[in-house]
PDB file of C-alpha atoms in Angstrom:
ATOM      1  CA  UNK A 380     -65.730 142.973  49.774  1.00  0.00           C
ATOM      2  CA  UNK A 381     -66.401 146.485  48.904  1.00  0.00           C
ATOM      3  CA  UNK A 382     -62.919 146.537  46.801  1.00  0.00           C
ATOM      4  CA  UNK A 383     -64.539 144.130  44.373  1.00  0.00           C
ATOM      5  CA  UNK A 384     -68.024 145.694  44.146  1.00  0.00           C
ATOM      6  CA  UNK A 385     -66.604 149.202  44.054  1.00  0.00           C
ATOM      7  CA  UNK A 386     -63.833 148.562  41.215  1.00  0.00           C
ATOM      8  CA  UNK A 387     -64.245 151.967  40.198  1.00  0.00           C
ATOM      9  CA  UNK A 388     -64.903 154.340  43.014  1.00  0.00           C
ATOM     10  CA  UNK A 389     -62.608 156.928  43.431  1.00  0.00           C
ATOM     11  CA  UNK A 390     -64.404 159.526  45.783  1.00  0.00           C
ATOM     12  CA  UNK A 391     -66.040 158.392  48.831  1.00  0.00           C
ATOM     13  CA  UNK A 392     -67.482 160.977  51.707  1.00  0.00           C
ATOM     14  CA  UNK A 393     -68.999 159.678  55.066  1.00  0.00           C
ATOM     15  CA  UNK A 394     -68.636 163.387  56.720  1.00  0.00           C
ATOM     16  CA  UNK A 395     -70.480 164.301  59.796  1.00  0.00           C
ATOM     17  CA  UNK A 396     -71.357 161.186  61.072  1.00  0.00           C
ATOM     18  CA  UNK A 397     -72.369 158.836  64.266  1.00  0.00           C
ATOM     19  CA  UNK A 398     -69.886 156.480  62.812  1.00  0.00           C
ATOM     20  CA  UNK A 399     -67.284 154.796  65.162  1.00  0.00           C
ATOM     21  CA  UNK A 400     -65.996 152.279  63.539  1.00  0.00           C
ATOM     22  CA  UNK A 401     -65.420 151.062  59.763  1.00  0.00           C
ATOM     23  CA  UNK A 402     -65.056 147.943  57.868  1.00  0.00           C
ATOM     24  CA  UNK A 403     -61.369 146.545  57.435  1.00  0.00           C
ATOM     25  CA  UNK A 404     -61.823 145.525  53.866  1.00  0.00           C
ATOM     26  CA  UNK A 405     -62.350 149.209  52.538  1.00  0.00           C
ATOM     27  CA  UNK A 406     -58.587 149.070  52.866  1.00  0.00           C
ATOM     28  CA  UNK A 407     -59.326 147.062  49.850  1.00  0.00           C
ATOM     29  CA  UNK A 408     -60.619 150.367  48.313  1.00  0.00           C
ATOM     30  CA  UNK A 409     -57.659 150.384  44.929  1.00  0.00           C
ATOM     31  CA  UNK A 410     -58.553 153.381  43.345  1.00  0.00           C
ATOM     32  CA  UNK A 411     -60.018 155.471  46.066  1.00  0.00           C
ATOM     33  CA  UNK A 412     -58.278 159.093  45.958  1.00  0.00           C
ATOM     34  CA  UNK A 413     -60.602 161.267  48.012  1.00  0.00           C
ATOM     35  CA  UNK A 414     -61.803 159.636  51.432  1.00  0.00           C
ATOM     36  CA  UNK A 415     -63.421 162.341  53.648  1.00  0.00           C
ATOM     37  CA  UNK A 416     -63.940 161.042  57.432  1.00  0.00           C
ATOM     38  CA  UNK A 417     -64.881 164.082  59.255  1.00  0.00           C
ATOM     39  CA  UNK A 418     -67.185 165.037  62.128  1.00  0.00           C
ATOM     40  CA  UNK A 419     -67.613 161.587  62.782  1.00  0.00           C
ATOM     41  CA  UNK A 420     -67.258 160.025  66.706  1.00  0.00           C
ATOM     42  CA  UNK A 421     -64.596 157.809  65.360  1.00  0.00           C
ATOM     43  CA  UNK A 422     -63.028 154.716  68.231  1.00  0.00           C
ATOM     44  CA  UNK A 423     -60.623 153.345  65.366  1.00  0.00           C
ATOM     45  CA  UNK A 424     -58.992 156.392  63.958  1.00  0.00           C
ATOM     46  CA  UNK A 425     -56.763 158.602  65.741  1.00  0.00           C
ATOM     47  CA  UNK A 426     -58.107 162.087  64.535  1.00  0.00           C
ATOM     48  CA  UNK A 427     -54.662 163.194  63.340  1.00  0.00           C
ATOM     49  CA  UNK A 428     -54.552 160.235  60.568  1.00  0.00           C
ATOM     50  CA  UNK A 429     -57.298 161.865  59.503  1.00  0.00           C
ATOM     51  CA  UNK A 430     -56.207 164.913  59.323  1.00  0.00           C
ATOM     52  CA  UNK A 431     -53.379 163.620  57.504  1.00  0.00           C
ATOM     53  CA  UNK A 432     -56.103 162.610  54.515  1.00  0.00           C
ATOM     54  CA  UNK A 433     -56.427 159.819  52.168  1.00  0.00           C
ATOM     55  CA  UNK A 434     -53.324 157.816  51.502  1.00  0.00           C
ATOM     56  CA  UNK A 435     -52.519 157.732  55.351  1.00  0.00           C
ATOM     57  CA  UNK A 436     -55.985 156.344  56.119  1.00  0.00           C
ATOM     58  CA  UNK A 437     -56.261 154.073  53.547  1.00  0.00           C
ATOM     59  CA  UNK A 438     -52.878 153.072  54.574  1.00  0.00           C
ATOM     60  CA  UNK A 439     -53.722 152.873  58.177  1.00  0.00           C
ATOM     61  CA  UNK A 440     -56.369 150.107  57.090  1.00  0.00           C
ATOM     62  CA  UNK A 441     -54.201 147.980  55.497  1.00  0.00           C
ATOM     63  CA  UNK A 442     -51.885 147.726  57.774  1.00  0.00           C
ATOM     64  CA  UNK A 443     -54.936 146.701  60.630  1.00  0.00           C
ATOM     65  CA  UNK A 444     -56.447 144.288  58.196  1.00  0.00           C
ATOM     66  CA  UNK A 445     -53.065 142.451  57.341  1.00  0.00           C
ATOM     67  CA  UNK A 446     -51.832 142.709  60.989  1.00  0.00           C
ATOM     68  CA  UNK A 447     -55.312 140.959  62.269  1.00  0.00           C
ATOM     69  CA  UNK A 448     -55.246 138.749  59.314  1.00  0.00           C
ATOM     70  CA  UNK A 449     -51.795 137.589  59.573  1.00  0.00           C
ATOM     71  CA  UNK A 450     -51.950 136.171  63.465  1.00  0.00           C
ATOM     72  CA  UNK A 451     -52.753 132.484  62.133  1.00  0.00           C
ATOM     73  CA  UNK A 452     -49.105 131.329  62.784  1.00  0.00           C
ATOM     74  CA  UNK A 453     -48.377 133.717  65.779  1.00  0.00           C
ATOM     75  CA  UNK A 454     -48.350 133.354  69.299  1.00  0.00           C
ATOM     76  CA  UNK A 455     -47.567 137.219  69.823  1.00  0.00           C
ATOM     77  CA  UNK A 456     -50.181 139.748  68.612  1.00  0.00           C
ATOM     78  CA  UNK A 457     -48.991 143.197  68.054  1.00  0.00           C
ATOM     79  CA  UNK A 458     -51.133 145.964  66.842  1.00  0.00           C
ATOM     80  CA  UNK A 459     -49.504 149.325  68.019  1.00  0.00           C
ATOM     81  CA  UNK A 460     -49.928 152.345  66.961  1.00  0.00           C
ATOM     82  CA  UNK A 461     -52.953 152.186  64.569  1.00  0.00           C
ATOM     83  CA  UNK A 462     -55.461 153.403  66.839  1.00  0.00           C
ATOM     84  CA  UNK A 463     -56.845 150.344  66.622  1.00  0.00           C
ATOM     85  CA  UNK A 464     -60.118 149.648  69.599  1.00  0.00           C
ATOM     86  CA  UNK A 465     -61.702 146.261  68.913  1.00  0.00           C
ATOM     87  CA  UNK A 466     -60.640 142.995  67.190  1.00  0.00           C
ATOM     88  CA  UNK A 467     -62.835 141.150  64.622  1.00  0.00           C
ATOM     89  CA  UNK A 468     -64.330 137.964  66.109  1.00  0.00           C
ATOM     90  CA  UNK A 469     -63.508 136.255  62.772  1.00  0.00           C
ATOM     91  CA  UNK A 470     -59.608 135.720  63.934  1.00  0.00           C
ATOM     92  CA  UNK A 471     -58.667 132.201  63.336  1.00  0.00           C
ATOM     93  CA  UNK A 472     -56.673 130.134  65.846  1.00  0.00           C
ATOM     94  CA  UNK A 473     -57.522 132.664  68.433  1.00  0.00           C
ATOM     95  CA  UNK A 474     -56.117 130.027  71.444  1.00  0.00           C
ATOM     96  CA  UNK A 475     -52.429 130.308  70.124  1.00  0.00           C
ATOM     97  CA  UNK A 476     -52.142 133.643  71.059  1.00  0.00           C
ATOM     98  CA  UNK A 477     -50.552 134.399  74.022  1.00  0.00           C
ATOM     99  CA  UNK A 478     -49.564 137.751  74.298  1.00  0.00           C
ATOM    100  CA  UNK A 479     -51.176 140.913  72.642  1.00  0.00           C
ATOM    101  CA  UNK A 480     -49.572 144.266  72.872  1.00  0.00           C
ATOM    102  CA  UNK A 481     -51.967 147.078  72.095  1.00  0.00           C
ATOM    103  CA  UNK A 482     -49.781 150.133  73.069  1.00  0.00           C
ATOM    104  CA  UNK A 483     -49.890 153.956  71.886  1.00  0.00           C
ATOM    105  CA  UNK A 484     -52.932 153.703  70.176  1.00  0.00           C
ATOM    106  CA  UNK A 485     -56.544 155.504  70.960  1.00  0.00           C
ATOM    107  CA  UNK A 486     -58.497 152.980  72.955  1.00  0.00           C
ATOM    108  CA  UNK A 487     -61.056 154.220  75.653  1.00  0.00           C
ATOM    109  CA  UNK A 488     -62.435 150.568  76.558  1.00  0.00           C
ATOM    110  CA  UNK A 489     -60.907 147.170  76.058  1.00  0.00           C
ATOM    111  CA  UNK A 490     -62.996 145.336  73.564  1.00  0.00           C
ATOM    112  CA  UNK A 491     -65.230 142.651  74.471  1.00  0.00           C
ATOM    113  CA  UNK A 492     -63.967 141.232  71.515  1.00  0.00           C
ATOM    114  CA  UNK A 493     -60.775 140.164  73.553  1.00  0.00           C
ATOM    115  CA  UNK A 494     -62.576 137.491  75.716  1.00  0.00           C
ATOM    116  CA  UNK A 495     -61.994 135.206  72.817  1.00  0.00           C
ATOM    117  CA  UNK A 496     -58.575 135.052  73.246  1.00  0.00           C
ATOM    118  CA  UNK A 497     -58.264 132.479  76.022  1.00  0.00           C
ATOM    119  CA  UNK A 498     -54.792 131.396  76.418  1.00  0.00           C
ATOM    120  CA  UNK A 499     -53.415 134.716  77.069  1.00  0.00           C
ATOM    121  CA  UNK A 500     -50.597 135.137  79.351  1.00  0.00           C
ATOM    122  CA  UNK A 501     -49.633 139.027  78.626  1.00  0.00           C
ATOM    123  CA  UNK A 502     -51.895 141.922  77.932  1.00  0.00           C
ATOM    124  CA  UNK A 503     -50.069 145.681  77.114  1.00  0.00           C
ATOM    125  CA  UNK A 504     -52.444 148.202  76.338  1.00  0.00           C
ATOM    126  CA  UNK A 505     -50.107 150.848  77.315  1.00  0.00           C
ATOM    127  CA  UNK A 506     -50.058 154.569  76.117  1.00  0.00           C
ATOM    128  CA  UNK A 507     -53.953 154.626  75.219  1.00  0.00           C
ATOM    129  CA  UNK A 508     -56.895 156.586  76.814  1.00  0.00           C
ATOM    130  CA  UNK A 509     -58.455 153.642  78.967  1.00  0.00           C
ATOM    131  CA  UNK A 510     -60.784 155.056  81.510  1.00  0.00           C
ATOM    132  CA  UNK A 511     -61.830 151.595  82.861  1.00  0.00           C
ATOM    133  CA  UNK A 512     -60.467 147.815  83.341  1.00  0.00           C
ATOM    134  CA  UNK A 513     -63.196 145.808  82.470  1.00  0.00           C
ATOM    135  CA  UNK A 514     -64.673 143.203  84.851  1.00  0.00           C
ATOM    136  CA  UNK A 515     -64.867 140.377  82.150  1.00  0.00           C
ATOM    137  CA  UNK A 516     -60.323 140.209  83.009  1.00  0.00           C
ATOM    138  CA  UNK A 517     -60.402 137.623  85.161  1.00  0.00           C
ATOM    139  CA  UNK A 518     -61.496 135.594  82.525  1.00  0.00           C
ATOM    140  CA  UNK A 519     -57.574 135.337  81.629  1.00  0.00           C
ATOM    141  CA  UNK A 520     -56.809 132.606  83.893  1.00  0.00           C
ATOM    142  CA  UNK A 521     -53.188 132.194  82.622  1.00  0.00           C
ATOM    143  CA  UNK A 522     -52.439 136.487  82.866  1.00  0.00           C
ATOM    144  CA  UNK A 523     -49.058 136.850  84.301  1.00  0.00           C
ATOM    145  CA  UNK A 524     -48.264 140.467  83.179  1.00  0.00           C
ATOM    146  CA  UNK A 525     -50.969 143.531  82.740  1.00  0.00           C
ATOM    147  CA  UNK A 526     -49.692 146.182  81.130  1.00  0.00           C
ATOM    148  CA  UNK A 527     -52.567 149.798  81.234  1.00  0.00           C
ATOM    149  CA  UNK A 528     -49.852 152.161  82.131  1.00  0.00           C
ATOM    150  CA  UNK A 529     -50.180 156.262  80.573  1.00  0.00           C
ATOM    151  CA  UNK A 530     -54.223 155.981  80.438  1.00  0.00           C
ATOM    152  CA  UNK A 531     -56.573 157.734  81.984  1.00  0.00           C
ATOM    153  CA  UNK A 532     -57.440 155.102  84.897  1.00  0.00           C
ATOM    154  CA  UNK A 533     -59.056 156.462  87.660  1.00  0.00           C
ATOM    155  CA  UNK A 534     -59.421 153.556  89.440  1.00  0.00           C
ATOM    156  CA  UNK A 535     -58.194 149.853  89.405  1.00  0.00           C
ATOM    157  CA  UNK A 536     -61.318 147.644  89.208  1.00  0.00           C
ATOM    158  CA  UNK A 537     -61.583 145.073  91.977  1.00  0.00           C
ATOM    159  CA  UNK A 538     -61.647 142.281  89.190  1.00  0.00           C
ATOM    160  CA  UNK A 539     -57.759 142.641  89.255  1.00  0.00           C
ATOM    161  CA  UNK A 540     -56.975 141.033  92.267  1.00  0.00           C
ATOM    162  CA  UNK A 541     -58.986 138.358  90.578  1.00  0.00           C
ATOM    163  CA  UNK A 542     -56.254 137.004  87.910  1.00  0.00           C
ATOM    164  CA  UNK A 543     -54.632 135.341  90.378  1.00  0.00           C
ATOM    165  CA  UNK A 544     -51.802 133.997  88.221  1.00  0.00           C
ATOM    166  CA  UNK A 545     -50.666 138.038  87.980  1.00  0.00           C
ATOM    167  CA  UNK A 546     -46.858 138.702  88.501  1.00  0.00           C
ATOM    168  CA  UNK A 547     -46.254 142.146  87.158  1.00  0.00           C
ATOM    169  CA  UNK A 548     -48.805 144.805  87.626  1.00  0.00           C
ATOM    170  CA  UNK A 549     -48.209 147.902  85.368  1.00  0.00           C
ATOM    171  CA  UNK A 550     -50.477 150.575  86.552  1.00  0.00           C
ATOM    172  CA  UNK A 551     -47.749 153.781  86.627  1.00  0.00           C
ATOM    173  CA  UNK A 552     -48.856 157.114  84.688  1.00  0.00           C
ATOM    174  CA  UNK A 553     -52.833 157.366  85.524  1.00  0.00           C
ATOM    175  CA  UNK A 554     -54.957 159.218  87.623  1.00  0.00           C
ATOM    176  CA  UNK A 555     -55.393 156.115  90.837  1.00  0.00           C
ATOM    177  CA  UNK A 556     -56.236 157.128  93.995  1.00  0.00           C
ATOM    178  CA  UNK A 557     -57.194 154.010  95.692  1.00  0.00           C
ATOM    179  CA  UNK A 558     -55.324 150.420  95.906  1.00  0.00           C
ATOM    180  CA  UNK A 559     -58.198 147.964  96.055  1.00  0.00           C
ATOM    181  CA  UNK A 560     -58.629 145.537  98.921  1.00  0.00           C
ATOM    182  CA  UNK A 561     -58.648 142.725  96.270  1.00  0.00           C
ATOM    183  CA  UNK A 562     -55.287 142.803  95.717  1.00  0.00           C
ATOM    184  CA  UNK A 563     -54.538 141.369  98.840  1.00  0.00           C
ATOM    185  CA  UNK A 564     -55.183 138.123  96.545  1.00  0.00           C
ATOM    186  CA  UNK A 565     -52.430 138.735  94.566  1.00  0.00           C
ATOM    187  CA  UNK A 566     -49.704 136.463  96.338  1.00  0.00           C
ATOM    188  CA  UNK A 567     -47.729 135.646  93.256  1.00  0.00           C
ATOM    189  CA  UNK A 568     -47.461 139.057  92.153  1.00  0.00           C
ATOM    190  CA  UNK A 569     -43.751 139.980  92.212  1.00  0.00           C
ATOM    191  CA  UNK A 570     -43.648 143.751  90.243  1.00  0.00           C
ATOM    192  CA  UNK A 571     -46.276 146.113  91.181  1.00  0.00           C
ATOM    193  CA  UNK A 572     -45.786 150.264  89.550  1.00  0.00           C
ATOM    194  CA  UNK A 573     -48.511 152.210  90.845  1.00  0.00           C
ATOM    195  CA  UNK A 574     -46.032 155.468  90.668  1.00  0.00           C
ATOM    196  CA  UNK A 575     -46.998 158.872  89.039  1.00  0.00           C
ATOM    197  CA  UNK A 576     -50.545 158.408  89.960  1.00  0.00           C
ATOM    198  CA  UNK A 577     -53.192 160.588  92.215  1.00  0.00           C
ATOM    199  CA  UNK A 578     -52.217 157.734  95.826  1.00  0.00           C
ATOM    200  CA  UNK A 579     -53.513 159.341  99.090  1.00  0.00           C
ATOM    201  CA  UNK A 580     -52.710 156.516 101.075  1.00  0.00           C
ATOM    202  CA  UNK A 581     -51.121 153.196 101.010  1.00  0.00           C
ATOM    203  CA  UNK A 582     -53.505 150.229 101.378  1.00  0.00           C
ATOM    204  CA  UNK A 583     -52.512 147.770 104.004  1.00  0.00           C
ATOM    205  CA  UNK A 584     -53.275 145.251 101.317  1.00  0.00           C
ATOM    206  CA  UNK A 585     -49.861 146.021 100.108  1.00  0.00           C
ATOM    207  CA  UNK A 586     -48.538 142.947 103.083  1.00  0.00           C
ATOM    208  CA  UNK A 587     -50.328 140.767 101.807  1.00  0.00           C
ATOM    209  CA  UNK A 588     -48.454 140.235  98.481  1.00  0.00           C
ATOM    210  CA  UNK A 589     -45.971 137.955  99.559  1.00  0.00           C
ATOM    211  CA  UNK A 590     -43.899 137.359  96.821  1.00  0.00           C
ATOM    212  CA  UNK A 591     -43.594 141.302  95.720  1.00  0.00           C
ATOM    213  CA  UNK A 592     -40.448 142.006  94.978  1.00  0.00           C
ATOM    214  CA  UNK A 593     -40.147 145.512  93.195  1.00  0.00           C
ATOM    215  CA  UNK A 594     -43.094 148.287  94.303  1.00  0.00           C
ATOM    216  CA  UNK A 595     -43.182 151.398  92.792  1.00  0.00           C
ATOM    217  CA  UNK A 596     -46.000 153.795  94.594  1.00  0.00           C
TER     218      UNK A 596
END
């Protein structure tokens, strides 16, 4: 890792930039005291932490690299607020995880990274900057709860109404116009928040979800 071949580096400046993403183990950086991260397009690092300078982002790393490390025993995966926007495929015992909460961080797409996590029966990704839901969801069979509330949604993908084992539906706090037709699928579904979004209508698909119990539009 670049803590053991870099021992004794103490300056390190990647200004100015295409770089969107870095390594995990330069949290393992011990003696670093000047880490510049400018002008880069970074998807990782909220731009405030680096503002902030070098002990909050090499502090930032370390806690992403021991939080992704340390999910060997868990079933719940919890990564907020680190700005964090993928997950290493190198995660071992990736089918006992069954919930991941994501919330108030910086991401703009869910990783593709995330198919790998199989078993998963909630998803929170809450407080981000998600402009899109990608189409590769449905491939959480088990999903019961969807959390992508306070993004920047514009619309729900059809692939929604998809993940048929849904039950709560958190969409509130984006910029939705439409309710897609697919959603008539969604006959389990029992919480639906579509509220503080840009609704013109109502869809009709609404009657179809049979077992919804609280709707917020």
């Amino acid at each position: 890792t670049l803590g053991i071949s870099l021992p004794r580096l103490t300056d390190l400046d990647i200004a100015y930039n295409q770089m969107t993403r870095l390594p995990l183990e330069m949290a393992n950086l011990s003696n670093i005291q000047r880490f510049e991260l400018r002008g880069n397009p970074w998807e990782t690092i909220p731009e405030e932490l680096i503002e902030a300078g070098t002990v909050g982002i090499v502090r930032f790393l370390k806690n992403l690299r021991d939080s992704i490390h340390g999910v060997l025993d868990l079933i719940r995966m919890t990564l907020t607020s680190y700005g964090l926007t993928y997950v290493r495929r190198g995660v071992p015992d990736v089918d006992v995880i069954h919930t991941i909460s994501m919330d108030v961080n910086s991401i703009h797409v869910i990783p593709k990274a995330f198919t790998i996590f199989t078993n998963v029966t909630a998803l929170s990704i809450a407080r981000n900057q998600l402009i899109c839901i990608p189409k590769w969801l449905p491939i959480y069979e088990k999903l019961e709860t969807l959390s992508v509330s306070q993004n920047r949604l514009k619309h729900i993908d059809s692939c929604v109404g998809e993940c048929l084992e849904l039950k709560q539906l958190f969409c509130d706090g984006n910029l939705i116009a439409h309710i897609p037709n697919s959603f008539a699928d969604l006959t389990k579904l029992t919480m639906l928040r579509l509220d503080a979004n840009k609704l013109c209508v109502v869809n009709p698909v609404v009657g179809f979800m049979i077992s919804l119990r609280k709707l917020w539009l």
